[in-house]
CSV table of N, CA, C and O in Angstrom, one decimal:
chain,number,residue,atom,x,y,z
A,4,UNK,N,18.0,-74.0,76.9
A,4,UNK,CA,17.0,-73.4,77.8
A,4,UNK,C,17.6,-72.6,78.9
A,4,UNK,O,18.7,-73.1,79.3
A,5,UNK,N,17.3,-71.8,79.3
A,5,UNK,CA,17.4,-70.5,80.1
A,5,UNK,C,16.8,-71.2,81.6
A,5,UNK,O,15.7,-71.8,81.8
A,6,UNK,N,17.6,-71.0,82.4
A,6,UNK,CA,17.0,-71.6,84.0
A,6,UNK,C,17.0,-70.6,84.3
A,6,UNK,O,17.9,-69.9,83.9
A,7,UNK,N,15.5,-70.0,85.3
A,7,UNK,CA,15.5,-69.1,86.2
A,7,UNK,C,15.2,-69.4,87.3
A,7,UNK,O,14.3,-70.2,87.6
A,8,UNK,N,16.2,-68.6,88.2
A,8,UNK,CA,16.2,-69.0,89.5
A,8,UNK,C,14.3,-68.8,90.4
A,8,UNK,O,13.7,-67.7,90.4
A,9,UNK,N,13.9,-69.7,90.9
A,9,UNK,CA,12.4,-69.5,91.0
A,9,UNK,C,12.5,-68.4,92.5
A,9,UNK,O,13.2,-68.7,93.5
A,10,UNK,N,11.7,-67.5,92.4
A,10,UNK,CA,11.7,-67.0,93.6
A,10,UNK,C,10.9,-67.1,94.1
A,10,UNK,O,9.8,-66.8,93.5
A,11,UNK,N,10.8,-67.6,95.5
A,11,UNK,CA,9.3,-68.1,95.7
A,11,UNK,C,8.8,-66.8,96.5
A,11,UNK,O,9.4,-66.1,97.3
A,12,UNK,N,7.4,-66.7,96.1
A,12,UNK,CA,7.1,-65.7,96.7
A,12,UNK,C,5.9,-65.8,97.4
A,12,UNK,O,5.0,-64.9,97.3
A,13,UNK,N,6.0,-67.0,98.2
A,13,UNK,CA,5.3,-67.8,99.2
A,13,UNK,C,5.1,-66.7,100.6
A,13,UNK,O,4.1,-66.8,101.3
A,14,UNK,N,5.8,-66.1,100.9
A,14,UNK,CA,6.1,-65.2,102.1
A,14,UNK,C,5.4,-64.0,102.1
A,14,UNK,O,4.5,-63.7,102.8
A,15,UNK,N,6.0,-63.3,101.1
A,15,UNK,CA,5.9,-62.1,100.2
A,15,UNK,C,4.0,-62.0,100.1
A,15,UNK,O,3.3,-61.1,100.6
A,16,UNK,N,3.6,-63.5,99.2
A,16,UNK,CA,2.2,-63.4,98.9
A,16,UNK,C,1.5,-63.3,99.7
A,16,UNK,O,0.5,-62.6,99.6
A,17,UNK,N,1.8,-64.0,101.0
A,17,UNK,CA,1.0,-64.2,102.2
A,17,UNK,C,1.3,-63.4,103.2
A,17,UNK,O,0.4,-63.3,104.1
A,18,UNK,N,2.5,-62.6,103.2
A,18,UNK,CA,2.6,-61.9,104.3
A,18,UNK,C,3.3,-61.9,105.2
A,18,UNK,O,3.7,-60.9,105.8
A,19,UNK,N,3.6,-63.3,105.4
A,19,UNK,CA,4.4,-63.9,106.4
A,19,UNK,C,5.7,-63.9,106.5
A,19,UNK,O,6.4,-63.7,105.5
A,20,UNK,N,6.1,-64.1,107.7
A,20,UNK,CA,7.6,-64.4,107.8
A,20,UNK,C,8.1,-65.4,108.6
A,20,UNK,O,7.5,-65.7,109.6
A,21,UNK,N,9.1,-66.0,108.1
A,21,UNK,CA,9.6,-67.6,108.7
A,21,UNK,C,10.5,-67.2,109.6
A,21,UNK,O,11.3,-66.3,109.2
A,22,UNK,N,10.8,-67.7,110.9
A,22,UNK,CA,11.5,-67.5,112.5
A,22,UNK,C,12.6,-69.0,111.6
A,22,UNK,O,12.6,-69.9,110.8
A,23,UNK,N,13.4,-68.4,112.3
A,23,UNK,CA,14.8,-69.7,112.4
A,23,UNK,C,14.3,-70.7,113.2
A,23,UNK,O,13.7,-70.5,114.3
A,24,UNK,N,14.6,-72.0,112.4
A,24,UNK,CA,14.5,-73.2,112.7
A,24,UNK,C,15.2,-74.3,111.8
A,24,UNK,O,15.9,-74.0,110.8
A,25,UNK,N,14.9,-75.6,112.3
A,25,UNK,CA,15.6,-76.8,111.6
A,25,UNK,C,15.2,-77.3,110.6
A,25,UNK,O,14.1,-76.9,110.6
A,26,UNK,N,15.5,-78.1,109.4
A,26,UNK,CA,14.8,-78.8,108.5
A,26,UNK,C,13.9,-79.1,108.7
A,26,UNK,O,13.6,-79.5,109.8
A,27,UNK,N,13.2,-79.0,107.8
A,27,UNK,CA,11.8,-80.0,108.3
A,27,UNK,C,11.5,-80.2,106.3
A,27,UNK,O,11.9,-79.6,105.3
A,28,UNK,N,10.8,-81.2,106.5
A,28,UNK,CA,10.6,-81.8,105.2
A,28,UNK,C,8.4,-82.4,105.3
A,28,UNK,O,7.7,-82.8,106.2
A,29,UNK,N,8.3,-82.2,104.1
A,29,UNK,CA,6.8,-82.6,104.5
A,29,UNK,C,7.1,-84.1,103.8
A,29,UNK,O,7.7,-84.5,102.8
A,30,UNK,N,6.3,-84.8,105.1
A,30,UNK,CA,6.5,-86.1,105.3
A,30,UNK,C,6.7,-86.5,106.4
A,30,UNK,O,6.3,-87.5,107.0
A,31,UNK,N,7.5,-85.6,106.8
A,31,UNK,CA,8.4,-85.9,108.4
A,31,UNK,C,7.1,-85.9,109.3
A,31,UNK,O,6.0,-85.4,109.1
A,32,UNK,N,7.5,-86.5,110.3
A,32,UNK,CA,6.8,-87.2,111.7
A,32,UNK,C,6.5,-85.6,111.7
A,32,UNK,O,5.3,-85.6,111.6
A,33,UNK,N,7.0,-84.5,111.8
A,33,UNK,CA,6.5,-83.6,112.0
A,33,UNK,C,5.8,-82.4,111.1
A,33,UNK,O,5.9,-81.2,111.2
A,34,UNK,N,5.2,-83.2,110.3
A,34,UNK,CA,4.8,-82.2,109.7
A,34,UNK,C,3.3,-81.0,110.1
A,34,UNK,O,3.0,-80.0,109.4
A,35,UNK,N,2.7,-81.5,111.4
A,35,UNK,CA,1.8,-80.7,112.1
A,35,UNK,C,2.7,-79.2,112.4
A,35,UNK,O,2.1,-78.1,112.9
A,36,UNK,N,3.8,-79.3,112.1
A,36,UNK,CA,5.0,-77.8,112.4
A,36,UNK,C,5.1,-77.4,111.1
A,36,UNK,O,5.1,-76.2,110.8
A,37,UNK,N,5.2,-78.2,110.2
A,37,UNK,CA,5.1,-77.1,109.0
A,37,UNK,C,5.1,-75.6,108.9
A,37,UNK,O,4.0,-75.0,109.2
A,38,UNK,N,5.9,-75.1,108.7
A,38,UNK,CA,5.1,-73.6,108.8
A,38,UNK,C,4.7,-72.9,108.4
A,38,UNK,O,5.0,-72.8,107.2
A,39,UNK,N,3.6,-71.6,108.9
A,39,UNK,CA,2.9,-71.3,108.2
A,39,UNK,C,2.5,-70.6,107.3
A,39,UNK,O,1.3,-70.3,107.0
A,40,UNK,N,3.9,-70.2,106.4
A,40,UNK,CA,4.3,-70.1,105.4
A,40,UNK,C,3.5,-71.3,104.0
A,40,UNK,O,2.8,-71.1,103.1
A,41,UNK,N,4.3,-72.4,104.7
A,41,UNK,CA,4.2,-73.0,103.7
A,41,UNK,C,3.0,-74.0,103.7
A,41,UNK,O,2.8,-74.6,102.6
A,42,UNK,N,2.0,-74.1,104.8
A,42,UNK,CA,0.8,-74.8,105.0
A,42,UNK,C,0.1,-74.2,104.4
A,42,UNK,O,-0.6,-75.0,103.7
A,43,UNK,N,-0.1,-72.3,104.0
A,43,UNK,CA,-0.8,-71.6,103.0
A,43,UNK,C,-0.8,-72.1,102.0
A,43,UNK,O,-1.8,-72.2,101.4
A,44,UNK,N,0.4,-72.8,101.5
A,44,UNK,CA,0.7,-72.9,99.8
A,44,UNK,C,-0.2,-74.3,99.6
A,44,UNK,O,-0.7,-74.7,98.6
A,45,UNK,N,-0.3,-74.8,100.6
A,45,UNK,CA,-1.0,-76.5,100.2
A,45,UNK,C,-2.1,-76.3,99.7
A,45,UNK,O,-2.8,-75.5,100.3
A,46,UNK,N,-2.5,-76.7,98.5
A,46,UNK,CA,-3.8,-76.9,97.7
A,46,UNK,C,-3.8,-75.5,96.7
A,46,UNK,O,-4.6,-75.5,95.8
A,47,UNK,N,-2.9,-74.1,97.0
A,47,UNK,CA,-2.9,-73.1,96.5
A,47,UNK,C,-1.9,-72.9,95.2
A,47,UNK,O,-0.8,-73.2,95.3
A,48,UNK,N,-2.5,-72.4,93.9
A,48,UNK,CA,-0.7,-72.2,93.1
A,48,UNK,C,-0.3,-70.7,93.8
A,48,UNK,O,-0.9,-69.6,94.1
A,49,UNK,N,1.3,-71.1,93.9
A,49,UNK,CA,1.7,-69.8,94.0
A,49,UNK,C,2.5,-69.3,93.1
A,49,UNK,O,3.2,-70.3,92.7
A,50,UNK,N,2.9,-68.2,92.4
A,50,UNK,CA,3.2,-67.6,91.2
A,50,UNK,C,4.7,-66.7,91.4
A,50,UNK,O,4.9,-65.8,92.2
A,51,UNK,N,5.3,-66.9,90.7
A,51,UNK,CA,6.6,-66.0,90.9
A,51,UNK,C,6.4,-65.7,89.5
A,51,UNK,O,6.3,-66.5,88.6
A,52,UNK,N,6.3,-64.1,89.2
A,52,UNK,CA,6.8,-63.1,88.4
A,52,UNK,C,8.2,-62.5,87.8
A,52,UNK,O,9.2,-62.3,88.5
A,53,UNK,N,8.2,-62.3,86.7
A,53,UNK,CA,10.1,-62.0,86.2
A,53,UNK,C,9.5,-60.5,85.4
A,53,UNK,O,8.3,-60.2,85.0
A,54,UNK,N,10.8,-59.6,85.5
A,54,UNK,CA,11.0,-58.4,85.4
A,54,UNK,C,10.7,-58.8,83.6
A,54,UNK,O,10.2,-57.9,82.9
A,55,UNK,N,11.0,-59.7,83.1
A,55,UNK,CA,11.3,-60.2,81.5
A,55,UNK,C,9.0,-60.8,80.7
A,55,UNK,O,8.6,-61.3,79.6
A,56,UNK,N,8.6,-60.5,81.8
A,56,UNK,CA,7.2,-60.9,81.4
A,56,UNK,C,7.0,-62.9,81.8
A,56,UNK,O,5.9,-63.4,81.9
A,57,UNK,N,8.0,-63.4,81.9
A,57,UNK,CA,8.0,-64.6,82.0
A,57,UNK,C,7.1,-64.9,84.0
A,57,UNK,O,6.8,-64.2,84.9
A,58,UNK,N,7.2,-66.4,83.6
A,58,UNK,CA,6.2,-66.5,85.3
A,58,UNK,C,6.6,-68.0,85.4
A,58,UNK,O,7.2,-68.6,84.6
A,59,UNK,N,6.1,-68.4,86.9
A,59,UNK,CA,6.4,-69.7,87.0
A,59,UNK,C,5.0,-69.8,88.1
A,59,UNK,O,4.7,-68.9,88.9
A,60,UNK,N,4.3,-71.1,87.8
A,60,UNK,CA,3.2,-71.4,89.1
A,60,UNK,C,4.4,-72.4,89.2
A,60,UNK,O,5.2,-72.9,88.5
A,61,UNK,N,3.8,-72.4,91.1
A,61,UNK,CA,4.7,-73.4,91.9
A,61,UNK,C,3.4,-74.2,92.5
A,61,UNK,O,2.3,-73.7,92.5
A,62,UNK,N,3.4,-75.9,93.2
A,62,UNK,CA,2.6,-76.3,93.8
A,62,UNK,C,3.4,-77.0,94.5
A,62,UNK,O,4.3,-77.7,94.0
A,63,UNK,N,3.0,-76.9,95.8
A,63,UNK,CA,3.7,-77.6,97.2
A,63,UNK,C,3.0,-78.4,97.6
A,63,UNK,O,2.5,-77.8,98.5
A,64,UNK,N,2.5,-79.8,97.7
A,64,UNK,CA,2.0,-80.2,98.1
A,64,UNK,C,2.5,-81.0,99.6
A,64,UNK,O,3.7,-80.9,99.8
A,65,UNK,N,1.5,-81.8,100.6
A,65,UNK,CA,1.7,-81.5,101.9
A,65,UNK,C,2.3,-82.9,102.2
A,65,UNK,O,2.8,-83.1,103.4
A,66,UNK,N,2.4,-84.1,101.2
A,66,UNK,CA,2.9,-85.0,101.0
A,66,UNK,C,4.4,-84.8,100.6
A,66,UNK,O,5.0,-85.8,100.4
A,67,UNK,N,5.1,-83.5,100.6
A,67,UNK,CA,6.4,-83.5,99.7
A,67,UNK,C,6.6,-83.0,98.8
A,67,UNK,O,7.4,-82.1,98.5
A,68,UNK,N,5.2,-83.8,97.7
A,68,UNK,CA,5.9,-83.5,96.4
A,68,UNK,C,6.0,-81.9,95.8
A,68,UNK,O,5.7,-81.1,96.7
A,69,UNK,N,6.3,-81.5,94.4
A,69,UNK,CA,6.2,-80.4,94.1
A,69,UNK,C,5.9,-80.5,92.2
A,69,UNK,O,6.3,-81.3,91.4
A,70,UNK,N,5.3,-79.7,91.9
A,70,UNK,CA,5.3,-79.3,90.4
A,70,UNK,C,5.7,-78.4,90.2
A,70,UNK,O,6.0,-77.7,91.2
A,71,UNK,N,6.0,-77.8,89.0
A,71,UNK,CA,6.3,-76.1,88.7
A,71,UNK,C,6.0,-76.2,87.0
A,71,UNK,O,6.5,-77.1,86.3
A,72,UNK,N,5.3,-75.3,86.7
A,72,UNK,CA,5.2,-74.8,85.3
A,72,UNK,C,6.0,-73.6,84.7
A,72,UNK,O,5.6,-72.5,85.2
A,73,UNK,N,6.7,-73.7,84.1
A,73,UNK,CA,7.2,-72.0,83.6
A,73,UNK,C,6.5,-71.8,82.5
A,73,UNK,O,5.9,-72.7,81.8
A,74,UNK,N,6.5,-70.2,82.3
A,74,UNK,CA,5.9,-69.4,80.8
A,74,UNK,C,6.0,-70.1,79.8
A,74,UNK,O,5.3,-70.0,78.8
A,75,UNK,N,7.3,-70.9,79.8
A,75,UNK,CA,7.8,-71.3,78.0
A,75,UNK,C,7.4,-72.9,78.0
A,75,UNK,O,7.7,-73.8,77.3
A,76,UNK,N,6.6,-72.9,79.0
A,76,UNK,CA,5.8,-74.3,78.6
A,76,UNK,C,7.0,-75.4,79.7
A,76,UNK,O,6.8,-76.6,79.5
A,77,UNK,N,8.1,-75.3,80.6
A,77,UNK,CA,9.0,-76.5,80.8
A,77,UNK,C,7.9,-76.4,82.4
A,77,UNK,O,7.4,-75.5,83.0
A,78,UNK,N,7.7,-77.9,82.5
A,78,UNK,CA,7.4,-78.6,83.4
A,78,UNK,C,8.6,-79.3,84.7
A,78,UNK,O,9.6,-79.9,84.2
A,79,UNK,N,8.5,-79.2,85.7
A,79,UNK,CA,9.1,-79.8,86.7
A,79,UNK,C,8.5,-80.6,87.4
A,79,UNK,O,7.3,-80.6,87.3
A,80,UNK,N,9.0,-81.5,88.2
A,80,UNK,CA,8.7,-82.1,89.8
A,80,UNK,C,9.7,-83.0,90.7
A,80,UNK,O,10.5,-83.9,90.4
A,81,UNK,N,9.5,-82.5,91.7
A,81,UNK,CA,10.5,-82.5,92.7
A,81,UNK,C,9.9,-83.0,94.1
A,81,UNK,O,8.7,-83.2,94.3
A,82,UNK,N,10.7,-83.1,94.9
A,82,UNK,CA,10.5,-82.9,96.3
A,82,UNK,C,10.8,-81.7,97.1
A,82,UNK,O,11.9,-81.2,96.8
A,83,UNK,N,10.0,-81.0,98.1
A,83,UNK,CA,10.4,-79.9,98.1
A,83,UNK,C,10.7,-80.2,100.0
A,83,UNK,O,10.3,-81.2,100.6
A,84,UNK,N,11.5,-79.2,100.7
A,84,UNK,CA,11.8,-79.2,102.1
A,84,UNK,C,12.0,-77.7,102.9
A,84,UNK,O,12.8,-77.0,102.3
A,85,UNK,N,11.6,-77.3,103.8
A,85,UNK,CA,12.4,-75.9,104.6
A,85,UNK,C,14.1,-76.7,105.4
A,85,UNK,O,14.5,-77.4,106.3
A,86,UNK,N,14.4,-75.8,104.5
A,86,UNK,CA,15.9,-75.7,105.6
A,86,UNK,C,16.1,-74.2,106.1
A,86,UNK,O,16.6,-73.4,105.4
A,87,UNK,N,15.6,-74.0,107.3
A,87,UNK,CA,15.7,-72.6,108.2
A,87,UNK,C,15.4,-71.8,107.4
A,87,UNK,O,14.2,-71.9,107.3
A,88,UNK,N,15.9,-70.8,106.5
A,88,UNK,CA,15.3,-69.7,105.5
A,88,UNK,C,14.8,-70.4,103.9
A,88,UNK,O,13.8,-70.0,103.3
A,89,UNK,N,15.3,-71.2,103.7
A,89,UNK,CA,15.0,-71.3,102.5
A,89,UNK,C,13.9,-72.6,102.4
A,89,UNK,O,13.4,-73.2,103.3
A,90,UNK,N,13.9,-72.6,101.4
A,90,UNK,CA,12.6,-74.1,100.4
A,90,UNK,C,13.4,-74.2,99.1
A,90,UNK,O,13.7,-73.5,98.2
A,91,UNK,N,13.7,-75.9,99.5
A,91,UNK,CA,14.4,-76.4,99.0
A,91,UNK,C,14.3,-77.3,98.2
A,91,UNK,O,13.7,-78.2,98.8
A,92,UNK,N,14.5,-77.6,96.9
A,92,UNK,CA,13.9,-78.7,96.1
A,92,UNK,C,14.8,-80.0,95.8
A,92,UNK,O,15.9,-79.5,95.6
A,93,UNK,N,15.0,-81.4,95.7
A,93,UNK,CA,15.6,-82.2,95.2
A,93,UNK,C,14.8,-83.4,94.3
A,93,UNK,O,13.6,-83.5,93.9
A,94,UNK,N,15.8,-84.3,94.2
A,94,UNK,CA,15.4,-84.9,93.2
A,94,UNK,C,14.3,-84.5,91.7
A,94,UNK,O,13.4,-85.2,91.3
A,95,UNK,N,14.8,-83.4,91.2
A,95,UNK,CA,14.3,-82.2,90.2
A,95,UNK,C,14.4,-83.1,89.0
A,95,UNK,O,15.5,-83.5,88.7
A,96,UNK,N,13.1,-83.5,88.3
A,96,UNK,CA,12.7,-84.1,87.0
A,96,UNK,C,12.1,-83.3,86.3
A,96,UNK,O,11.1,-82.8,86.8
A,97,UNK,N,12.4,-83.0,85.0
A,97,UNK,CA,13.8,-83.3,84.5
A,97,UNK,C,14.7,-83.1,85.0
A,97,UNK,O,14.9,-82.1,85.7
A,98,UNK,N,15.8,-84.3,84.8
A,98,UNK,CA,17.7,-83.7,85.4
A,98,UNK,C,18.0,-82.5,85.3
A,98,UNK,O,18.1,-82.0,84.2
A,99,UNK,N,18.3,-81.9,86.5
A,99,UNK,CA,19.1,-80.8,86.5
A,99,UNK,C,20.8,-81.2,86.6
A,99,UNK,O,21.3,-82.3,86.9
A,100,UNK,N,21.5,-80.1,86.2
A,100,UNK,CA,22.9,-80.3,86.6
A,100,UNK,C,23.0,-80.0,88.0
A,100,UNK,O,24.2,-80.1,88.3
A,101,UNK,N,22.2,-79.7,89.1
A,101,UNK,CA,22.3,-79.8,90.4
A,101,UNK,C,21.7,-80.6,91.3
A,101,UNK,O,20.4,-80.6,91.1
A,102,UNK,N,22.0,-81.3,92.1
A,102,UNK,CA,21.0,-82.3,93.0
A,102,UNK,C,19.5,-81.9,93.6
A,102,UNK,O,18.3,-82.2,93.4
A,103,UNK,N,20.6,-80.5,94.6
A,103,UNK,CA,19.6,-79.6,95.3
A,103,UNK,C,19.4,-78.1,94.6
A,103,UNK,O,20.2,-77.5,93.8
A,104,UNK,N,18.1,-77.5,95.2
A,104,UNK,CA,18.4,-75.9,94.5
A,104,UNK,C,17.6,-75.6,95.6
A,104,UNK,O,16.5,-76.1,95.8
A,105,UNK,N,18.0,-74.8,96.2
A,105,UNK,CA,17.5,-73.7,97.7
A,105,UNK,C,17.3,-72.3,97.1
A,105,UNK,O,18.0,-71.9,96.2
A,106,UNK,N,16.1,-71.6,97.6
A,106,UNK,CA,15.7,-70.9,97.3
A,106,UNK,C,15.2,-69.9,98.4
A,106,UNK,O,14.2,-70.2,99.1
A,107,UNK,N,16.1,-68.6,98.4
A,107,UNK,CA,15.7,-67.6,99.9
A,107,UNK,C,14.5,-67.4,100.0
A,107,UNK,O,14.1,-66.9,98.9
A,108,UNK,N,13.4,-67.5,101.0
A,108,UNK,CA,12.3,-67.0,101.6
A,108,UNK,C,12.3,-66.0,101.6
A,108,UNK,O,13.2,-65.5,102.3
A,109,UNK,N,11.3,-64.7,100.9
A,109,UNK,CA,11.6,-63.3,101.6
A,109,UNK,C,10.7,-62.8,102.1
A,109,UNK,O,10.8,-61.7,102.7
């Protein structure tokens, strides 16, 4: 199986752009700061497109968790986090060969 790097296009879709700041994880004592980036995405799919026809829906929910569907049918779920630019996923089921996978905000 072919991994593609997911690009989230959470920013892009919405418009928005993310200011430098600290981790934040949904769950945390702070998640009324969430930002507002990524509060759009709660309850929304958001969709990353490939130059190859292929796609991925992403779902962020506001508890943490995460799902993702790709084109060829593979299923994910994870925990997802902001670390300053990026959105970050761990504990990725199925096993990835990586813990974490961060993914640039654009």
């Amino acid at each position: 199986m072919r991994v593609r790097k997911p690009l989230l296009l959470v920013v892009l879709a919405m418009g928005l752009v993310l200011g430098s700041g600290t981790g934040l994880q949904a769950g945390d004592a702070r998640t009324d700061t969430v930002p507002p980036f990524m509060a759009v995405a709660f309850e929304n799919t958001v969709m990353s497109h490939y130059p190859d026809g292929g796609w991925v829906k992403h779902w962020f929910n506001r508890d943490g968790s995460y799902e993702g569907r790709f084109s060829d049918g593979t299923r994910i779920t994870a925990r997802w986090q902001v670390d300053r630019d990026k959105v970050c996923l761990t504990r990725i089921r199925p096993g990835f060969m990586i813990p974490r996978f961060c993914s640039d905000i654009v």
